[in-house]
Amino acid sequence: FPSHDTIWSVVGDSSGSSFYINDTLVGTTSKSAHGNLHNFIGNTGINGGQPFGYIGDTMLYNAKLTLEQIKQNYDSLKHLYNPQVVTDGMLLRLDANNLSSYSGSGATWSDISGNGNHMSLKFSPTYVSSTISYFDFNGTTQYAQGTGITVPTTAYTKSVWFWVDVYTDNNIVSGYEGLVS
């Protein structure tokens, strides 16, 4: 598993999910997150917590992005979060590098997709303002929580730019109160 900046994407529908690291397909499963409420970013502390890392950008769509679109997002984000990401069907966009999404202080990480799916930062994850800004979640108690977005049953894509401190099986990147995806 990469130990550097990574964009992780899950694309799926009711028949299963495909997993991408950066712009490369790395696996598939018959399991799907469709129809599940989405209200956590980072670790919820469920199951005793686990190592995590940094999150700088999160997007959720009501469509299955193509490999070409995933590559477009990857190419757009890999250098300083260039804002040329795919916006059609976007339900959520959290960007720690964009002052409209996070001003540098406070407990709200604002959704800049225009859909108002803002997240509350719980237990003060560390905000790091740098060339590329991000949140550092401690892996046990810190997370971001929203009111919830139901992952569409027909098609969806979750895409997260992250770096893990330590990789372990079943790292929770986003999900709903213990439902890992």
mmCIF file of C-alpha atoms in Angstrom:
data_model
loop_
_atom_site.group_PDB
_atom_site.id
_atom_site.type_symbol
_atom_site.label_atom_id
_atom_site.label_comp_id
_atom_site.label_asym_id
_atom_site.label_seq_id
_atom_site.Cartn_x
_atom_site.Cartn_y
_atom_site.Cartn_z
ATOM 1 C CA PHE A 1 0.000 0.000 0.000
ATOM 2 C CA PRO A 2 1.408 3.435 -0.874
ATOM 3 C CA SER A 3 2.886 5.362 2.052
ATOM 4 C CA HIS A 4 2.603 8.742 0.350
ATOM 5 C CA ASP A 5 -0.131 11.087 -0.843
ATOM 6 C CA THR A 6 -2.857 8.979 -2.392
ATOM 7 C CA ILE A 7 -6.234 9.527 -3.950
ATOM 8 C CA TRP A 8 -8.467 6.592 -3.086
ATOM 9 C CA SER A 9 -11.676 6.085 -5.050
ATOM 10 C CA VAL A 10 -14.492 3.579 -4.704
ATOM 11 C CA VAL A 11 -16.898 3.301 -7.624
ATOM 12 C CA GLY A 12 -19.961 1.137 -7.358
ATOM 13 C CA ASP A 13 -23.610 0.335 -7.704
ATOM 14 C CA SER A 14 -25.945 -2.271 -6.214
ATOM 15 C CA SER A 15 -23.883 -5.105 -7.733
ATOM 16 C CA GLY A 16 -20.547 -4.220 -6.116
ATOM 17 C CA SER A 17 -17.611 -1.843 -5.890
ATOM 18 C CA SER A 18 -14.301 -1.222 -7.647
ATOM 19 C CA PHE A 19 -11.316 0.274 -5.807
ATOM 20 C CA TYR A 20 -8.749 2.628 -7.298
ATOM 21 C CA ILE A 21 -5.517 4.005 -5.882
ATOM 22 C CA ASN A 22 -4.605 7.151 -7.762
ATOM 23 C CA ASP A 23 -5.676 6.254 -11.302
ATOM 24 C CA THR A 24 -5.159 2.479 -11.105
ATOM 25 C CA LEU A 25 -7.799 -0.210 -10.467
ATOM 26 C CA VAL A 26 -6.571 -2.269 -7.498
ATOM 27 C CA GLY A 27 -9.542 -4.503 -6.712
ATOM 28 C CA THR A 28 -13.238 -5.256 -6.818
ATOM 29 C CA THR A 29 -15.823 -6.730 -4.489
ATOM 30 C CA SER A 30 -19.444 -7.793 -4.678
ATOM 31 C CA LYS A 31 -20.114 -5.695 -1.543
ATOM 32 C CA SER A 32 -21.539 -2.225 -2.011
ATOM 33 C CA ALA A 33 -22.116 0.897 0.089
ATOM 34 C CA HIS A 34 -25.240 1.804 -1.906
ATOM 35 C CA GLY A 35 -28.171 2.982 0.170
ATOM 36 C CA ASN A 36 -25.997 3.512 3.274
ATOM 37 C CA LEU A 37 -26.019 6.831 5.082
ATOM 38 C CA HIS A 38 -22.680 8.632 4.804
ATOM 39 C CA ASN A 39 -21.949 10.836 7.805
ATOM 40 C CA PHE A 40 -18.347 10.266 8.953
ATOM 41 C CA ILE A 41 -14.971 11.270 7.573
ATOM 42 C CA GLY A 42 -11.927 9.880 9.390
ATOM 43 C CA ASN A 43 -12.013 7.388 12.223
ATOM 44 C CA THR A 44 -15.090 7.070 14.426
ATOM 45 C CA GLY A 45 -13.212 5.282 17.215
ATOM 46 C CA ILE A 46 -15.431 2.223 16.735
ATOM 47 C CA ASN A 47 -13.760 -1.174 17.135
ATOM 48 C CA GLY A 48 -11.047 0.226 19.389
ATOM 49 C CA GLY A 49 -9.746 2.797 16.929
ATOM 50 C CA GLN A 50 -6.985 2.349 14.402
ATOM 51 C CA PRO A 51 -4.097 4.273 12.897
ATOM 52 C CA PHE A 52 -5.177 6.862 10.378
ATOM 53 C CA GLY A 53 -3.534 9.893 8.846
ATOM 54 C CA TYR A 54 -4.324 13.024 6.878
ATOM 55 C CA ILE A 55 -7.317 13.968 4.717
ATOM 56 C CA GLY A 56 -7.127 16.933 2.381
ATOM 57 C CA ASP A 57 -9.985 16.522 -0.088
ATOM 58 C CA THR A 58 -13.159 14.413 -0.201
ATOM 59 C CA MET A 59 -15.759 14.092 -2.970
ATOM 60 C CA LEU A 60 -18.965 12.038 -3.210
ATOM 61 C CA TYR A 61 -20.939 11.709 -6.461
ATOM 62 C CA ASN A 62 -24.346 10.317 -7.429
ATOM 63 C CA ALA A 63 -22.763 8.652 -10.462
ATOM 64 C CA LYS A 64 -20.143 6.037 -11.247
ATOM 65 C CA LEU A 65 -17.114 7.933 -12.484
ATOM 66 C CA THR A 66 -15.267 6.373 -15.391
ATOM 67 C CA LEU A 67 -11.572 5.554 -15.208
ATOM 68 C CA GLU A 68 -11.009 8.614 -17.415
ATOM 69 C CA GLN A 69 -12.840 10.843 -14.887
ATOM 70 C CA ILE A 70 -10.967 9.297 -11.943
ATOM 71 C CA LYS A 71 -7.726 9.992 -13.796
ATOM 72 C CA GLN A 72 -8.890 13.587 -14.457
ATOM 73 C CA ASN A 73 -9.478 14.087 -10.724
ATOM 74 C CA TYR A 74 -6.156 12.475 -9.860
ATOM 75 C CA ASP A 75 -4.248 14.581 -12.389
ATOM 76 C CA SER A 76 -6.035 17.721 -11.171
ATOM 77 C CA LEU A 77 -5.323 17.088 -7.485
ATOM 78 C CA LYS A 78 -1.881 15.576 -7.520
ATOM 79 C CA HIS A 79 -0.071 18.911 -7.593
ATOM 80 C CA LEU A 80 -1.772 21.468 -5.295
ATOM 81 C CA TYR A 81 -5.427 20.667 -5.528
ATOM 82 C CA ASN A 82 -5.992 22.318 -8.893
ATOM 83 C CA PRO A 83 -9.783 22.898 -8.942
ATOM 84 C CA GLN A 84 -10.403 21.170 -12.299
ATOM 85 C CA VAL A 85 -12.127 18.123 -10.803
ATOM 86 C CA VAL A 86 -15.313 16.591 -12.226
ATOM 87 C CA THR A 87 -18.348 18.419 -10.794
ATOM 88 C CA ASP A 88 -21.268 16.699 -12.605
ATOM 89 C CA GLY A 89 -23.224 14.701 -10.032
ATOM 90 C CA MET A 90 -21.078 15.858 -7.100
ATOM 91 C CA LEU A 91 -22.911 15.575 -3.747
ATOM 92 C CA LEU A 92 -20.065 16.553 -1.402
ATOM 93 C CA ARG A 93 -16.719 18.335 -1.691
ATOM 94 C CA LEU A 94 -14.535 18.984 1.329
ATOM 95 C CA ASP A 95 -11.178 20.590 0.551
ATOM 96 C CA ALA A 96 -8.854 21.471 3.418
ATOM 97 C CA ASN A 97 -6.739 23.432 0.949
ATOM 98 C CA ASN A 98 -9.614 25.759 -0.029
ATOM 99 C CA LEU A 99 -10.424 28.632 2.361
ATOM 100 C CA SER A 100 -14.096 28.450 1.306
ATOM 101 C CA SER A 101 -14.186 24.892 2.645
ATOM 102 C CA TYR A 102 -12.093 25.490 5.784
ATOM 103 C CA SER A 103 -10.936 28.923 6.921
ATOM 104 C CA GLY A 104 -8.157 27.574 9.139
ATOM 105 C CA SER A 105 -10.113 27.662 12.406
ATOM 106 C CA GLY A 106 -13.394 26.483 13.812
ATOM 107 C CA ALA A 107 -15.244 23.187 14.004
ATOM 108 C CA THR A 108 -17.008 23.182 10.613
ATOM 109 C CA TRP A 109 -15.565 21.761 7.402
ATOM 110 C CA SER A 110 -17.804 23.290 4.729
ATOM 111 C CA ASP A 111 -19.108 21.439 1.694
ATOM 112 C CA ILE A 112 -18.159 23.481 -1.389
ATOM 113 C CA SER A 113 -20.209 21.360 -3.823
ATOM 114 C CA GLY A 114 -23.136 23.727 -3.264
ATOM 115 C CA ASN A 115 -25.251 21.047 -1.552
ATOM 116 C CA GLY A 116 -24.734 22.197 2.053
ATOM 117 C CA ASN A 117 -23.441 18.840 3.375
ATOM 118 C CA HIS A 118 -21.113 20.434 5.927
ATOM 119 C CA MET A 119 -19.183 18.334 8.464
ATOM 120 C CA SER A 120 -18.543 19.024 12.155
ATOM 121 C CA LEU A 121 -15.006 18.317 13.300
ATOM 122 C CA LYS A 122 -15.129 16.155 16.441
ATOM 123 C CA PHE A 123 -12.454 16.110 19.154
ATOM 124 C CA SER A 124 -10.293 18.711 17.388
ATOM 125 C CA PRO A 125 -8.378 17.027 14.562
ATOM 126 C CA THR A 126 -5.227 19.022 13.870
ATOM 127 C CA TYR A 127 -5.472 21.381 10.902
ATOM 128 C CA VAL A 128 -2.126 21.758 9.148
ATOM 129 C CA SER A 129 -1.839 24.827 6.935
ATOM 130 C CA SER A 130 0.923 24.286 4.425
ATOM 131 C CA THR A 131 1.547 24.308 0.674
ATOM 132 C CA ILE A 132 -1.098 21.583 0.688
ATOM 133 C CA SER A 133 -3.316 21.898 3.774
ATOM 134 C CA TYR A 134 -4.953 18.917 5.473
ATOM 135 C CA PHE A 135 -6.473 17.546 8.663
ATOM 136 C CA ASP A 136 -4.469 15.130 10.804
ATOM 137 C CA PHE A 137 -6.846 12.650 12.494
ATOM 138 C CA ASN A 138 -5.365 10.835 15.504
ATOM 139 C CA GLY A 139 -6.740 7.374 14.672
ATOM 140 C CA THR A 140 -8.735 6.916 17.870
ATOM 141 C CA THR A 141 -11.177 9.698 18.687
ATOM 142 C CA GLN A 142 -11.037 12.384 15.999
ATOM 143 C CA TYR A 143 -13.383 12.451 13.007
ATOM 144 C CA ALA A 144 -15.700 14.680 10.998
ATOM 145 C CA GLN A 145 -19.464 14.087 11.134
ATOM 146 C CA GLY A 146 -22.297 15.384 9.009
ATOM 147 C CA THR A 147 -26.029 14.911 8.942
ATOM 148 C CA GLY A 148 -25.598 12.194 6.357
ATOM 149 C CA ILE A 149 -25.770 11.698 2.642
ATOM 150 C CA THR A 150 -27.324 8.464 1.467
ATOM 151 C CA VAL A 151 -24.991 6.780 -1.003
ATOM 152 C CA PRO A 152 -27.075 6.361 -4.170
ATOM 153 C CA THR A 153 -28.361 2.855 -4.900
ATOM 154 C CA THR A 154 -27.854 3.123 -8.656
ATOM 155 C CA ALA A 155 -24.266 4.398 -8.887
ATOM 156 C CA TYR A 156 -21.731 6.205 -6.716
ATOM 157 C CA THR A 157 -18.088 7.241 -6.434
ATOM 158 C CA LYS A 158 -16.220 8.138 -3.232
ATOM 159 C CA SER A 159 -12.850 9.768 -3.743
ATOM 160 C CA VAL A 160 -10.479 10.758 -0.927
ATOM 161 C CA TRP A 161 -6.972 12.227 -1.124
ATOM 162 C CA PHE A 162 -5.137 10.853 1.895
ATOM 163 C CA TRP A 163 -1.871 9.731 3.437
ATOM 164 C CA VAL A 164 -1.806 7.026 6.096
ATOM 165 C CA ASP A 165 0.547 7.083 9.068
ATOM 166 C CA VAL A 166 0.379 3.296 9.369
ATOM 167 C CA TYR A 167 -1.564 0.954 7.122
ATOM 168 C CA THR A 168 -3.770 -1.646 8.772
ATOM 169 C CA ASP A 169 -6.576 -3.738 7.327
ATOM 170 C CA ASN A 170 -9.979 -2.058 7.356
ATOM 171 C CA ASN A 171 -8.828 1.546 7.823
ATOM 172 C CA ILE A 172 -12.020 3.623 8.019
ATOM 173 C CA VAL A 173 -11.849 6.440 5.492
ATOM 174 C CA SER A 174 -15.559 7.177 5.307
ATOM 175 C CA GLY A 175 -18.733 5.447 6.312
ATOM 176 C CA TYR A 176 -21.610 5.378 8.728
ATOM 177 C CA GLU A 177 -21.125 4.517 12.391
ATOM 178 C CA GLY A 178 -18.943 1.516 11.782
ATOM 179 C CA LEU A 179 -19.907 0.630 8.198
ATOM 180 C CA VAL A 180 -16.532 0.715 6.478
ATOM 181 C CA SER A 181 -16.107 1.749 2.873
#
